[in-house]
Amino acid sequence: MIARASDGGMRDAQSLFDQVVSLAGDTLTLEEVELLLGGVRLDTLIQLTEAIRTRNALEAIEIVHNAYNQGQDMAHVVRDLLAHFRNLMVCKSAPNRPELVGLPEDATQTLTEQSQGLSMEDILQGIDILFEAERRLRVTASSRAVCEAAVVKLAKMPTTVEIEALLGRGDIVLQTAPPTAAPVSDTGKKKLNPAPAPTVESPPVQEPSPVAVRVEPPSPPHEEMQPEPLPEPLDPEPAKQENHSPHIQMDDEPDQDVIETLIDKWDHFTHMVATNYIQIGSLLSDAVPVSYRDGSLHLAIPESLTFHYRNLSTAESRKVISEKVRELIGISPQVVVECVPQERFSGFRQPVRQQYE
């Protein structure tokens, strides 16, 4: 623990060790080292992760509040929680390699059991959220707000279920078309010979007697009812124009007009996508359109948001984005998603984004 706190520096480790020995006395325990170094206790991290797993945001906030009242540095809480999620990832990926975790055997066993209640996608998404919180700690003085926002975001993140688990559940029934009754072939029917109908003697036919018939004069012909003419079909063009909003005023640089329209309407576009595809729309809110050239729309994402990049780069997500762009402005671009450094991404947040290559 002292080696991890010193980040591999020998002099820092020796200095920390001298401080711990001078304060602890003859005996030295793991809890005392955690307290002296200002780290978060393992049982606190386990309780906080359990509150996140059960989506109990209130309990997660209370745990952070108690740590704050006990004098814990909120930056340490974020970093230790990030290290805890890293250990959960290792325990879930390599349960037979406890030496990769670097904790005592009983602690490693506890982490392995806790990792079974979380999917790998949840763990990786949690690591992305904590990476972003750690980055924000460097540029803000309100570490408590950053820590609380991170744990609430962790507790509110959508649960991901692996497709193998869904297919293995017995309570999920795939809806299929109702079976139609197959026609019964003539060969499958048992032919029955109907019984002959009894013969009945018909009575003798009598000749009809003559009857006087009164012939009425023909009535004047009625006027034929003419069907009312059908109304002329409405021109469908206005309806199409209503769906294709906003209208793009093209000039000498049509590609520039497209990207400027998308930048101006990006918030509206992400909400439109989230109406039918909640996860894609939520992930797009952290991306920005940067260029449109030769039919290709380039979207940029910070390199720290690897979860966003993986999900938006799939063929299905890019197809959804292209279709929604067509609904918005009437074109179907080829969508390209790229990770860029944070400094470059911050420049894309500015109104002018024409310098993207």
mmCIF file of C-alpha atoms in Angstrom:
data_model
loop_
_atom_site.group_PDB
_atom_site.id
_atom_site.type_symbol
_atom_site.label_atom_id
_atom_site.label_comp_id
_atom_site.label_asym_id
_atom_site.label_seq_id
_atom_site.Cartn_x
_atom_site.Cartn_y
_atom_site.Cartn_z
ATOM 1 C CA MET A 1 0.000 0.000 0.000
ATOM 2 C CA ILE A 2 2.895 2.369 0.787
ATOM 3 C CA ALA A 3 4.453 1.522 -2.590
ATOM 4 C CA ARG A 4 1.186 2.290 -4.399
ATOM 5 C CA ALA A 5 0.764 5.556 -2.482
ATOM 6 C CA SER A 6 4.290 6.632 -3.448
ATOM 7 C CA ASP A 7 3.585 5.746 -7.095
ATOM 8 C CA GLY A 8 6.758 3.653 -7.326
ATOM 9 C CA GLY A 9 9.121 6.338 -6.005
ATOM 10 C CA MET A 10 11.711 4.877 -3.619
ATOM 11 C CA ARG A 11 12.378 8.098 -1.698
ATOM 12 C CA ASP A 12 8.671 8.849 -1.337
ATOM 13 C CA ALA A 13 8.065 5.299 -0.122
ATOM 14 C CA GLN A 14 10.841 5.558 2.486
ATOM 15 C CA SER A 15 9.508 8.901 3.689
ATOM 16 C CA LEU A 16 5.962 7.528 4.012
ATOM 17 C CA PHE A 17 7.224 4.436 5.794
ATOM 18 C CA ASP A 18 9.109 6.548 8.342
ATOM 19 C CA GLN A 19 5.984 8.634 8.980
ATOM 20 C CA VAL A 20 3.804 5.556 9.420
ATOM 21 C CA VAL A 21 6.260 3.876 11.800
ATOM 22 C CA SER A 22 6.667 7.009 13.900
ATOM 23 C CA LEU A 23 2.902 7.429 14.272
ATOM 24 C CA ALA A 24 1.885 3.778 14.623
ATOM 25 C CA GLY A 25 4.412 2.625 17.198
ATOM 26 C CA ASP A 26 5.466 -1.008 17.576
ATOM 27 C CA THR A 27 2.495 -2.616 15.796
ATOM 28 C CA LEU A 28 1.338 -1.769 12.313
ATOM 29 C CA THR A 29 -1.963 -2.887 10.772
ATOM 30 C CA LEU A 30 -3.550 -2.385 7.377
ATOM 31 C CA GLU A 31 -6.289 -0.189 8.839
ATOM 32 C CA GLU A 32 -3.729 2.083 10.501
ATOM 33 C CA VAL A 33 -1.791 2.478 7.260
ATOM 34 C CA GLU A 34 -4.999 3.345 5.385
ATOM 35 C CA LEU A 35 -5.899 5.900 8.047
ATOM 36 C CA LEU A 36 -2.444 7.479 8.116
ATOM 37 C CA LEU A 37 -2.133 7.667 4.327
ATOM 38 C CA GLY A 38 -5.590 9.183 3.980
ATOM 39 C CA GLY A 39 -6.942 6.394 1.782
ATOM 40 C CA VAL A 40 -10.453 4.974 1.834
ATOM 41 C CA ARG A 41 -11.029 1.743 3.752
ATOM 42 C CA LEU A 42 -11.746 -1.336 1.676
ATOM 43 C CA ASP A 43 -15.045 -2.036 3.441
ATOM 44 C CA THR A 44 -16.187 1.515 2.595
ATOM 45 C CA LEU A 45 -15.355 0.963 -1.085
ATOM 46 C CA ILE A 46 -17.242 -2.353 -1.029
ATOM 47 C CA GLN A 47 -20.317 -0.694 0.528
ATOM 48 C CA LEU A 48 -20.181 2.140 -1.994
ATOM 49 C CA THR A 49 -19.881 -0.300 -4.911
ATOM 50 C CA GLU A 50 -22.791 -2.335 -3.560
ATOM 51 C CA ALA A 51 -24.950 0.811 -3.435
ATOM 52 C CA ILE A 52 -23.964 1.516 -7.052
ATOM 53 C CA ARG A 53 -24.768 -2.069 -8.082
ATOM 54 C CA THR A 54 -28.250 -1.885 -6.521
ATOM 55 C CA ARG A 55 -28.807 1.573 -8.102
ATOM 56 C CA ASN A 56 -29.292 3.163 -4.662
ATOM 57 C CA ALA A 57 -28.108 6.719 -5.270
ATOM 58 C CA LEU A 58 -29.227 7.916 -1.813
ATOM 59 C CA GLU A 59 -27.076 5.364 0.022
ATOM 60 C CA ALA A 60 -24.102 6.185 -2.228
ATOM 61 C CA ILE A 61 -24.443 9.907 -1.409
ATOM 62 C CA GLU A 62 -24.646 9.115 2.329
ATOM 63 C CA ILE A 63 -21.432 7.044 2.180
ATOM 64 C CA VAL A 64 -19.605 9.919 0.454
ATOM 65 C CA HIS A 65 -21.069 12.358 3.000
ATOM 66 C CA ASN A 66 -19.815 10.260 5.929
ATOM 67 C CA ALA A 67 -16.349 10.039 4.375
ATOM 68 C CA TYR A 68 -16.323 13.824 3.949
ATOM 69 C CA ASN A 69 -17.315 14.382 7.593
ATOM 70 C CA GLN A 70 -14.511 12.041 8.690
ATOM 71 C CA GLY A 71 -11.980 14.264 6.940
ATOM 72 C CA GLN A 72 -11.466 12.134 3.830
ATOM 73 C CA ASP A 73 -10.103 13.897 0.770
ATOM 74 C CA MET A 74 -12.728 13.607 -1.954
ATOM 75 C CA ALA A 75 -10.003 13.275 -4.566
ATOM 76 C CA HIS A 76 -8.751 10.192 -2.703
ATOM 77 C CA VAL A 77 -12.286 8.777 -2.710
ATOM 78 C CA VAL A 78 -12.481 9.083 -6.510
ATOM 79 C CA ARG A 79 -9.019 7.615 -7.068
ATOM 80 C CA ASP A 80 -9.514 4.753 -4.603
ATOM 81 C CA LEU A 81 -12.924 3.952 -6.106
ATOM 82 C CA LEU A 82 -11.301 3.925 -9.558
ATOM 83 C CA ALA A 83 -8.646 1.503 -8.266
ATOM 84 C CA HIS A 84 -11.418 -0.615 -6.734
ATOM 85 C CA PHE A 85 -13.263 -0.847 -10.075
ATOM 86 C CA ARG A 86 -9.955 -1.782 -11.704
ATOM 87 C CA ASN A 87 -9.579 -4.628 -9.196
ATOM 88 C CA LEU A 88 -13.154 -5.752 -9.930
ATOM 89 C CA MET A 89 -12.321 -5.834 -13.641
ATOM 90 C CA VAL A 90 -9.235 -7.984 -12.974
ATOM 91 C CA CYS A 91 -11.138 -10.321 -10.632
ATOM 92 C CA LYS A 92 -13.885 -10.818 -13.205
ATOM 93 C CA SER A 93 -11.489 -11.262 -16.131
ATOM 94 C CA ALA A 94 -8.934 -13.479 -14.361
ATOM 95 C CA PRO A 95 -10.501 -15.045 -11.238
ATOM 96 C CA ASN A 96 -7.682 -17.620 -11.067
ATOM 97 C CA ARG A 97 -4.917 -14.984 -10.930
ATOM 98 C CA PRO A 98 -5.257 -13.289 -7.494
ATOM 99 C CA GLU A 99 -1.672 -12.023 -7.659
ATOM 100 C CA LEU A 100 -2.758 -9.524 -10.346
ATOM 101 C CA VAL A 101 -4.937 -7.714 -7.803
ATOM 102 C CA GLY A 102 -2.177 -7.133 -5.273
ATOM 103 C CA LEU A 103 -4.379 -7.437 -2.156
ATOM 104 C CA PRO A 104 -4.518 -9.990 0.692
ATOM 105 C CA GLU A 105 -6.193 -13.298 -0.086
ATOM 106 C CA ASP A 106 -9.374 -12.623 1.913
ATOM 107 C CA ALA A 107 -9.782 -9.178 0.308
ATOM 108 C CA THR A 108 -9.258 -10.647 -3.160
ATOM 109 C CA GLN A 109 -11.904 -13.300 -2.449
ATOM 110 C CA THR A 110 -14.374 -10.594 -1.363
ATOM 111 C CA LEU A 111 -13.729 -8.603 -4.549
ATOM 112 C CA THR A 112 -14.153 -11.721 -6.691
ATOM 113 C CA GLU A 113 -17.555 -12.387 -5.125
ATOM 114 C CA GLN A 114 -18.624 -8.768 -5.637
ATOM 115 C CA SER A 115 -17.494 -8.787 -9.272
ATOM 116 C CA GLN A 116 -19.905 -11.640 -10.010
ATOM 117 C CA GLY A 117 -22.836 -9.293 -9.385
ATOM 118 C CA LEU A 118 -21.632 -6.809 -12.002
ATOM 119 C CA SER A 119 -21.401 -7.232 -15.742
ATOM 120 C CA MET A 120 -18.127 -6.423 -17.471
ATOM 121 C CA GLU A 121 -19.833 -3.607 -19.406
ATOM 122 C CA ASP A 122 -21.012 -2.022 -16.130
ATOM 123 C CA ILE A 123 -17.481 -2.195 -14.702
ATOM 124 C CA LEU A 124 -15.912 -0.681 -17.839
ATOM 125 C CA GLN A 125 -18.548 2.048 -17.987
ATOM 126 C CA GLY A 126 -17.878 2.821 -14.316
ATOM 127 C CA ILE A 127 -14.149 3.110 -15.028
ATOM 128 C CA ASP A 128 -14.884 5.592 -17.840
ATOM 129 C CA ILE A 129 -17.044 7.703 -15.511
ATOM 130 C CA LEU A 130 -14.371 7.720 -12.794
ATOM 131 C CA PHE A 131 -11.639 8.576 -15.325
ATOM 132 C CA GLU A 132 -13.693 11.599 -16.370
ATOM 133 C CA ALA A 133 -14.241 12.580 -12.711
ATOM 134 C CA GLU A 134 -10.505 12.296 -12.008
ATOM 135 C CA ARG A 135 -9.791 14.570 -14.984
ATOM 136 C CA ARG A 136 -12.258 17.163 -13.701
ATOM 137 C CA LEU A 137 -10.590 17.143 -10.286
ATOM 138 C CA ARG A 138 -7.508 18.727 -11.877
ATOM 139 C CA VAL A 139 -9.399 21.790 -13.095
ATOM 140 C CA THR A 140 -11.900 22.440 -10.299
ATOM 141 C CA ALA A 141 -11.686 23.347 -6.628
ATOM 142 C CA SER A 142 -14.983 21.652 -5.687
ATOM 143 C CA SER A 143 -13.766 18.081 -5.302
ATOM 144 C CA ARG A 144 -16.797 17.132 -3.212
ATOM 145 C CA ALA A 145 -19.250 18.066 -5.973
ATOM 146 C CA VAL A 146 -17.206 16.125 -8.545
ATOM 147 C CA CYS A 147 -17.130 13.040 -6.295
ATOM 148 C CA GLU A 148 -20.864 13.165 -5.528
ATOM 149 C CA ALA A 149 -21.747 13.707 -9.189
ATOM 150 C CA ALA A 150 -19.596 10.717 -10.144
ATOM 151 C CA VAL A 151 -21.231 8.297 -7.674
ATOM 152 C CA VAL A 152 -24.734 9.463 -8.647
ATOM 153 C CA LYS A 153 -23.878 8.974 -12.326
ATOM 154 C CA LEU A 154 -22.578 5.490 -11.473
ATOM 155 C CA ALA A 155 -25.758 4.655 -9.565
ATOM 156 C CA LYS A 156 -27.967 5.962 -12.389
ATOM 157 C CA MET A 157 -26.126 4.440 -15.354
ATOM 158 C CA PRO A 158 -28.302 2.047 -17.399
ATOM 159 C CA THR A 159 -27.810 -1.614 -16.612
ATOM 160 C CA THR A 160 -26.267 -3.627 -19.441
ATOM 161 C CA VAL A 161 -27.086 -7.304 -19.844
ATOM 162 C CA GLU A 162 -25.008 -9.581 -22.014
ATOM 163 C CA ILE A 163 -26.888 -11.227 -24.868
ATOM 164 C CA GLU A 164 -25.807 -14.692 -23.707
ATOM 165 C CA ALA A 165 -27.531 -14.091 -20.373
ATOM 166 C CA LEU A 166 -30.728 -13.016 -22.103
ATOM 167 C CA LEU A 167 -30.758 -16.072 -24.330
ATOM 168 C CA GLY A 168 -30.209 -18.300 -21.307
ATOM 169 C CA ARG A 169 -33.214 -16.997 -19.389
ATOM 170 C CA GLY A 170 -36.309 -19.099 -19.506
ATOM 171 C CA ASP A 171 -38.758 -16.270 -18.843
ATOM 172 C CA ILE A 172 -38.025 -14.571 -22.167
ATOM 173 C CA VAL A 173 -40.223 -15.870 -24.965
ATOM 174 C CA LEU A 174 -39.485 -14.828 -28.502
ATOM 175 C CA GLN A 175 -42.652 -13.713 -30.240
ATOM 176 C CA THR A 176 -43.311 -15.600 -33.415
ATOM 177 C CA ALA A 177 -46.116 -15.501 -35.915
ATOM 178 C CA PRO A 178 -49.074 -17.700 -34.927
ATOM 179 C CA PRO A 179 -49.057 -21.004 -36.787
ATOM 180 C CA THR A 180 -51.486 -21.215 -39.638
ATOM 181 C CA ALA A 181 -53.539 -24.322 -40.133
ATOM 182 C CA ALA A 182 -52.132 -26.387 -42.974
ATOM 183 C CA PRO A 183 -54.680 -27.394 -45.607
ATOM 184 C CA VAL A 184 -55.669 -31.006 -45.383
ATOM 185 C CA SER A 185 -54.840 -32.829 -48.559
ATOM 186 C CA ASP A 186 -57.386 -34.976 -50.276
ATOM 187 C CA THR A 187 -55.196 -38.018 -49.727
ATOM 188 C CA GLY A 188 -55.398 -37.587 -45.956
ATOM 189 C CA LYS A 189 -59.181 -37.593 -45.930
ATOM 190 C CA LYS A 190 -61.116 -40.769 -45.579
ATOM 191 C CA LYS A 191 -63.540 -40.902 -48.437
ATOM 192 C CA LEU A 192 -67.061 -41.787 -47.380
ATOM 193 C CA ASN A 193 -69.573 -43.104 -49.818
ATOM 194 C CA PRO A 194 -72.834 -41.264 -49.133
ATOM 195 C CA ALA A 195 -75.906 -43.401 -48.741
ATOM 196 C CA PRO A 196 -78.237 -43.260 -51.734
ATOM 197 C CA ALA A 197 -81.112 -40.856 -51.277
ATOM 198 C CA PRO A 198 -84.523 -42.519 -51.091
ATOM 199 C CA THR A 199 -86.573 -42.172 -54.212
ATOM 200 C CA VAL A 200 -89.772 -40.212 -53.796
ATOM 201 C CA GLU A 201 -92.515 -40.368 -56.330
ATOM 202 C CA SER A 202 -93.357 -36.906 -57.597
ATOM 203 C CA PRO A 203 -97.036 -35.941 -57.898
ATOM 204 C CA PRO A 204 -98.485 -35.583 -61.366
ATOM 205 C CA VAL A 205 -97.879 -32.210 -62.929
ATOM 206 C CA GLN A 206 -101.034 -30.225 -63.673
ATOM 207 C CA GLU A 207 -101.268 -27.821 -66.542
ATOM 208 C CA PRO A 208 -101.522 -24.171 -65.348
ATOM 209 C CA SER A 209 -104.792 -22.449 -66.011
ATOM 210 C CA PRO A 210 -104.699 -19.225 -68.066
ATOM 211 C CA VAL A 211 -104.536 -16.055 -66.005
ATOM 212 C CA ALA A 212 -105.353 -12.553 -67.207
ATOM 213 C CA VAL A 213 -102.397 -10.252 -66.911
ATOM 214 C CA ARG A 214 -102.781 -6.477 -66.702
ATOM 215 C CA VAL A 215 -99.970 -4.664 -68.452
ATOM 216 C CA GLU A 216 -99.057 -1.317 -66.897
ATOM 217 C CA PRO A 217 -97.734 1.451 -69.113
ATOM 218 C CA PRO A 218 -93.975 1.871 -68.837
ATOM 219 C CA SER A 219 -92.909 4.425 -66.285
ATOM 220 C CA PRO A 220 -90.535 7.205 -67.301
ATOM 221 C CA PRO A 221 -86.914 6.199 -66.850
ATOM 222 C CA HIS A 222 -85.289 7.401 -63.634
ATOM 223 C CA GLU A 223 -82.226 9.527 -63.912
ATOM 224 C CA GLU A 224 -79.097 7.565 -63.225
ATOM 225 C CA MET A 225 -77.355 8.564 -60.014
ATOM 226 C CA GLN A 226 -74.025 9.997 -60.962
ATOM 227 C CA PRO A 227 -71.278 9.336 -58.371
ATOM 228 C CA GLU A 228 -69.793 12.414 -56.838
ATOM 229 C CA PRO A 229 -66.328 13.139 -58.171
ATOM 230 C CA LEU A 230 -63.525 12.185 -55.765
ATOM 231 C CA PRO A 231 -61.483 15.070 -54.369
ATOM 232 C CA GLU A 232 -58.190 15.566 -56.062
ATOM 233 C CA PRO A 233 -55.257 14.096 -54.104
ATOM 234 C CA LEU A 234 -53.260 16.583 -52.158
ATOM 235 C CA ASP A 235 -49.769 17.354 -53.250
ATOM 236 C CA PRO A 236 -47.471 15.268 -51.024
ATOM 237 C CA GLU A 237 -44.577 17.640 -51.451
ATOM 238 C CA PRO A 238 -45.585 20.068 -48.640
ATOM 239 C CA ALA A 239 -45.748 17.183 -46.146
ATOM 240 C CA LYS A 240 -42.273 16.066 -47.110
ATOM 241 C CA GLN A 241 -40.981 19.582 -46.677
ATOM 242 C CA GLU A 242 -42.471 19.738 -43.167
ATOM 243 C CA ASN A 243 -40.534 16.626 -42.092
ATOM 244 C CA HIS A 244 -37.265 17.911 -43.520
ATOM 245 C CA SER A 245 -36.706 20.678 -41.030
ATOM 246 C CA PRO A 246 -34.650 22.756 -40.754
ATOM 247 C CA HIS A 247 -34.369 23.805 -44.386
ATOM 248 C CA ILE A 248 -30.725 24.273 -45.464
ATOM 249 C CA GLN A 249 -29.910 27.342 -47.503
ATOM 250 C CA MET A 250 -27.166 26.044 -49.807
ATOM 251 C CA ASP A 251 -24.570 28.415 -51.240
ATOM 252 C CA ASP A 252 -21.210 27.959 -52.938
ATOM 253 C CA GLU A 253 -20.000 25.643 -50.131
ATOM 254 C CA PRO A 254 -22.773 23.058 -49.521
ATOM 255 C CA ASP A 255 -20.580 20.852 -47.285
ATOM 256 C CA GLN A 256 -19.970 23.801 -44.982
ATOM 257 C CA ASP A 257 -23.719 24.515 -44.874
ATOM 258 C CA VAL A 258 -24.413 20.933 -43.772
ATOM 259 C CA ILE A 259 -21.925 20.925 -40.871
ATOM 260 C CA GLU A 260 -22.990 24.394 -39.712
ATOM 261 C CA THR A 261 -26.626 23.278 -39.646
ATOM 262 C CA LEU A 262 -25.743 20.146 -37.641
ATOM 263 C CA ILE A 263 -23.659 22.141 -35.163
ATOM 264 C CA ASP A 264 -26.475 24.642 -34.701
ATOM 265 C CA LYS A 265 -29.127 21.916 -34.236
ATOM 266 C CA TRP A 266 -26.965 19.336 -32.388
ATOM 267 C CA ASP A 267 -28.902 19.479 -29.090
ATOM 268 C CA HIS A 268 -32.173 19.083 -30.979
ATOM 269 C CA PHE A 269 -30.662 16.211 -32.972
ATOM 270 C CA THR A 270 -29.496 14.285 -29.872
ATOM 271 C CA HIS A 271 -32.956 14.607 -28.300
ATOM 272 C CA MET A 272 -34.519 13.403 -31.555
ATOM 273 C CA VAL A 273 -32.276 10.314 -31.556
ATOM 274 C CA ALA A 274 -32.980 9.633 -27.862
ATOM 275 C CA THR A 275 -36.709 9.505 -28.590
ATOM 276 C CA ASN A 276 -36.272 6.080 -30.222
ATOM 277 C CA TYR A 277 -32.723 5.122 -29.175
ATOM 278 C CA ILE A 278 -32.109 6.317 -25.604
ATOM 279 C CA GLN A 279 -28.556 5.008 -25.208
ATOM 280 C CA ILE A 280 -27.318 6.307 -28.581
ATOM 281 C CA GLY A 281 -28.865 9.722 -27.966
ATOM 282 C CA SER A 282 -27.300 9.915 -24.501
ATOM 283 C CA LEU A 283 -23.848 8.984 -25.826
ATOM 284 C CA LEU A 284 -24.135 11.497 -28.693
ATOM 285 C CA SER A 285 -24.587 14.322 -26.169
ATOM 286 C CA ASP A 286 -20.868 13.920 -25.292
ATOM 287 C CA ALA A 287 -19.800 13.979 -28.969
ATOM 288 C CA VAL A 288 -19.611 16.880 -31.420
ATOM 289 C CA PRO A 289 -19.888 17.077 -35.224
ATOM 290 C CA VAL A 290 -16.686 18.530 -36.620
ATOM 291 C CA SER A 291 -16.766 18.206 -40.405
ATOM 292 C CA TYR A 292 -18.765 17.036 -43.394
ATOM 293 C CA ARG A 293 -16.794 16.287 -46.517
ATOM 294 C CA ASP A 294 -17.505 14.130 -49.594
ATOM 295 C CA GLY A 295 -20.568 12.544 -48.010
ATOM 296 C CA SER A 296 -18.793 11.626 -44.727
ATOM 297 C CA LEU A 297 -19.858 13.119 -41.392
ATOM 298 C CA HIS A 298 -17.046 13.135 -38.789
ATOM 299 C CA LEU A 299 -17.933 13.010 -35.083
ATOM 300 C CA ALA A 300 -15.317 13.568 -32.352
ATOM 301 C CA ILE A 301 -15.254 12.025 -28.855
ATOM 302 C CA PRO A 302 -12.668 12.588 -26.084
ATOM 303 C CA GLU A 303 -10.179 9.744 -25.928
ATOM 304 C CA SER A 304 -11.052 9.221 -22.257
ATOM 305 C CA LEU A 305 -14.623 8.135 -23.141
ATOM 306 C CA THR A 306 -13.737 4.734 -24.556
ATOM 307 C CA PHE A 307 -17.163 3.316 -23.685
ATOM 308 C CA HIS A 308 -18.845 5.994 -25.818
ATOM 309 C CA TYR A 309 -16.453 5.315 -28.702
ATOM 310 C CA ARG A 310 -17.030 1.541 -28.675
ATOM 311 C CA ASN A 311 -20.813 1.852 -28.709
ATOM 312 C CA LEU A 312 -21.081 4.689 -31.245
ATOM 313 C CA SER A 313 -18.610 3.022 -33.640
ATOM 314 C CA THR A 314 -20.755 -0.057 -34.196
ATOM 315 C CA ALA A 315 -22.404 -0.483 -37.579
ATOM 316 C CA GLU A 316 -25.864 -0.379 -36.011
ATOM 317 C CA SER A 317 -25.221 2.916 -34.182
ATOM 318 C CA ARG A 318 -23.723 4.576 -37.269
ATOM 319 C CA LYS A 319 -26.717 3.442 -39.325
ATOM 320 C CA VAL A 320 -29.127 4.954 -36.777
ATOM 321 C CA ILE A 321 -27.207 8.253 -36.772
ATOM 322 C CA SER A 322 -27.212 8.383 -40.581
ATOM 323 C CA GLU A 323 -30.973 7.733 -40.742
ATOM 324 C CA LYS A 324 -31.693 10.426 -38.152
ATOM 325 C CA VAL A 325 -29.532 12.925 -40.048
ATOM 326 C CA ARG A 326 -31.587 12.139 -43.146
ATOM 327 C CA GLU A 327 -34.790 12.831 -41.175
ATOM 328 C CA LEU A 328 -33.364 16.146 -39.975
ATOM 329 C CA ILE A 329 -31.745 17.646 -43.082
ATOM 330 C CA GLY A 330 -32.513 15.234 -45.928
ATOM 331 C CA ILE A 331 -29.086 13.634 -46.516
ATOM 332 C CA SER A 332 -27.720 10.196 -45.510
ATOM 333 C CA PRO A 333 -24.015 10.634 -44.683
ATOM 334 C CA GLN A 334 -21.379 7.995 -44.002
ATOM 335 C CA VAL A 335 -20.772 8.411 -40.244
ATOM 336 C CA VAL A 336 -17.164 8.293 -38.954
ATOM 337 C CA VAL A 337 -16.517 8.336 -35.168
ATOM 338 C CA GLU A 338 -13.013 9.263 -33.975
ATOM 339 C CA CYS A 339 -11.300 9.649 -30.577
ATOM 340 C CA VAL A 340 -9.292 12.843 -30.147
ATOM 341 C CA PRO A 341 -7.155 14.218 -27.274
ATOM 342 C CA GLN A 342 -9.004 16.252 -24.682
ATOM 343 C CA GLU A 343 -7.241 19.492 -25.631
ATOM 344 C CA ARG A 344 -8.282 19.098 -29.259
ATOM 345 C CA PHE A 345 -11.825 18.131 -28.280
ATOM 346 C CA SER A 346 -12.151 21.279 -26.157
ATOM 347 C CA GLY A 347 -11.414 23.287 -29.295
ATOM 348 C CA PHE A 348 -14.266 21.529 -31.098
ATOM 349 C CA ARG A 349 -16.634 22.755 -28.394
ATOM 350 C CA GLN A 350 -16.013 26.288 -29.656
ATOM 351 C CA PRO A 351 -18.340 27.707 -32.352
ATOM 352 C CA VAL A 352 -15.711 27.375 -35.121
ATOM 353 C CA ARG A 353 -14.753 23.791 -36.035
ATOM 354 C CA GLN A 354 -13.512 24.173 -39.592
ATOM 355 C CA GLN A 355 -9.879 23.267 -38.741
ATOM 356 C CA TYR A 356 -10.581 19.555 -38.189
ATOM 357 C CA GLU A 357 -8.637 17.286 -40.522
#
